[in-house]
CSV table of C-alpha atoms in Angstrom, one decimal:
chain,number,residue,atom,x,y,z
A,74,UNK,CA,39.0,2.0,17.1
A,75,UNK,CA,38.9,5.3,14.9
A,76,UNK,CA,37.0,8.0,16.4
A,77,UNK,CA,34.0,8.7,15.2
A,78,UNK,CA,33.1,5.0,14.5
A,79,UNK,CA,30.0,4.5,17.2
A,80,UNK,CA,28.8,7.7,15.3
A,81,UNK,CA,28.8,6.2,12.5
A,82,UNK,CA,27.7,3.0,13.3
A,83,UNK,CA,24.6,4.5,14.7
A,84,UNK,CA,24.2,6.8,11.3
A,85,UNK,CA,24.3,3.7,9.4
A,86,UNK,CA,22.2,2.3,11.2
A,87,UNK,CA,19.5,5.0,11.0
A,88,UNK,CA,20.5,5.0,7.2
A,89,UNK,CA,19.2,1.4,7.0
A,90,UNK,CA,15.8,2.4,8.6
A,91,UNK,CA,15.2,5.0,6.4
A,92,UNK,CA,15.7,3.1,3.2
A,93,UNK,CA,13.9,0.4,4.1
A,94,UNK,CA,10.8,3.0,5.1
A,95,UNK,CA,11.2,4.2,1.5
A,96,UNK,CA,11.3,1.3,0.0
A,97,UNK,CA,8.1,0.3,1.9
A,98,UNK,CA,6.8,3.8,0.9
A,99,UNK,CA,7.6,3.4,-2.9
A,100,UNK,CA,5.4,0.1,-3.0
A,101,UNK,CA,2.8,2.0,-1.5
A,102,UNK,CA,2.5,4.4,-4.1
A,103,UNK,CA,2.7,2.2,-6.8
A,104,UNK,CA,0.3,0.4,-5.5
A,105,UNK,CA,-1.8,3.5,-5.5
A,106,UNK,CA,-1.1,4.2,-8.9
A,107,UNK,CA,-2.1,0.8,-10.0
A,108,UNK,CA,-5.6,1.1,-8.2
A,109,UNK,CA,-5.6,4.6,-10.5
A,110,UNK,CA,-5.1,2.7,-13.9
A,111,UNK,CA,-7.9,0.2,-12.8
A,112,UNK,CA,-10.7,3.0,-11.8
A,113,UNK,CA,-9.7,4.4,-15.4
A,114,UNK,CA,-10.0,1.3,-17.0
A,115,UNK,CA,-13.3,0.8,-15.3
A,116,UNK,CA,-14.5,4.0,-16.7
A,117,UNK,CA,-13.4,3.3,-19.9
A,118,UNK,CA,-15.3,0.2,-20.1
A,119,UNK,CA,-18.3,1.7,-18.1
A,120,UNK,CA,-18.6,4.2,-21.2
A,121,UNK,CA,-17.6,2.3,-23.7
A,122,UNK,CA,-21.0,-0.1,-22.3
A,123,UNK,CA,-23.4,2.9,-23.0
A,124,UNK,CA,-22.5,3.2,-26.8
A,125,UNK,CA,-24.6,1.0,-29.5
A,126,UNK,CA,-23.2,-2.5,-30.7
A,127,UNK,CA,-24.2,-5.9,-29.7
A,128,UNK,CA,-26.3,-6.5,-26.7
A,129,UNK,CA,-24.0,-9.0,-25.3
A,130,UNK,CA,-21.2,-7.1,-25.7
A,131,UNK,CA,-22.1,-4.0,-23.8
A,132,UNK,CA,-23.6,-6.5,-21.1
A,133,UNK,CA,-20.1,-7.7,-20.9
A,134,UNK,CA,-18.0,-4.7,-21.1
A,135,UNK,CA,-20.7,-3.2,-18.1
A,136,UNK,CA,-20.2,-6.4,-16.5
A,137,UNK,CA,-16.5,-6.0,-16.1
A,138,UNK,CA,-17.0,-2.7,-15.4
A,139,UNK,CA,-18.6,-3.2,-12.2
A,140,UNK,CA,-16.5,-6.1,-11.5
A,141,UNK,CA,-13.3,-3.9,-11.8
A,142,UNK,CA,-14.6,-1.0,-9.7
A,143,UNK,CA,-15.8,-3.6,-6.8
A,144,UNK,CA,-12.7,-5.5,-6.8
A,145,UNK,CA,-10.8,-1.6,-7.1
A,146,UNK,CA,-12.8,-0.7,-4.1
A,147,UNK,CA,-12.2,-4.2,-1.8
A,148,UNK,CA,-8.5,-3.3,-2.6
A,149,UNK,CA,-8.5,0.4,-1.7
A,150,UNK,CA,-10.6,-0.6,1.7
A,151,UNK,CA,-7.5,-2.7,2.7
A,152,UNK,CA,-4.6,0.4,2.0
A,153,UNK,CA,-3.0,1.8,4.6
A,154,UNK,CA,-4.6,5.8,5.3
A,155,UNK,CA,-2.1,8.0,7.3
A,156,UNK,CA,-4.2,10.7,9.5
């Protein structure tokens, strides 16, 4: 056996770990990022609610506003928050 090879067995190893840690950690923030576009969304449609048109339509778009920044919420409750 080369010398060295245990070494680098073990460093391979630890390689392994890491990458699968970032991999774990990239979902993470794209999941993050995701809940981002969806709070924007939700403020997009809360505002776009308040201006004049049909009365069913801004019920609607407020409706899916609040839906949006519940369902945002329910999904942020269940992330993972490193102290």
């Amino acid at each position: 056996m080369p010398a060295g090879s245990d070494r680098a067995a073990t460093l391979s190893a630890k390689a392994d770990r890491q990458f699968d840690r970032a991999l774990a950690d990239n979902q993470q923030s794209d999941d993050y990022s995701l809940l981002t576009v969806l709070f924007a969304l939700v403020l997009f449609f809360a505002a776009v609610s308040d201006r004049g048109g049909r009365e069913w339509a801004r019920i609607a778009l407020f409706v899916a506003a609040v839906i949006g920044l519940v369902g945002g919420a329910c999904l942020l409750a269940t992330f993972p928050v490193l102290v």
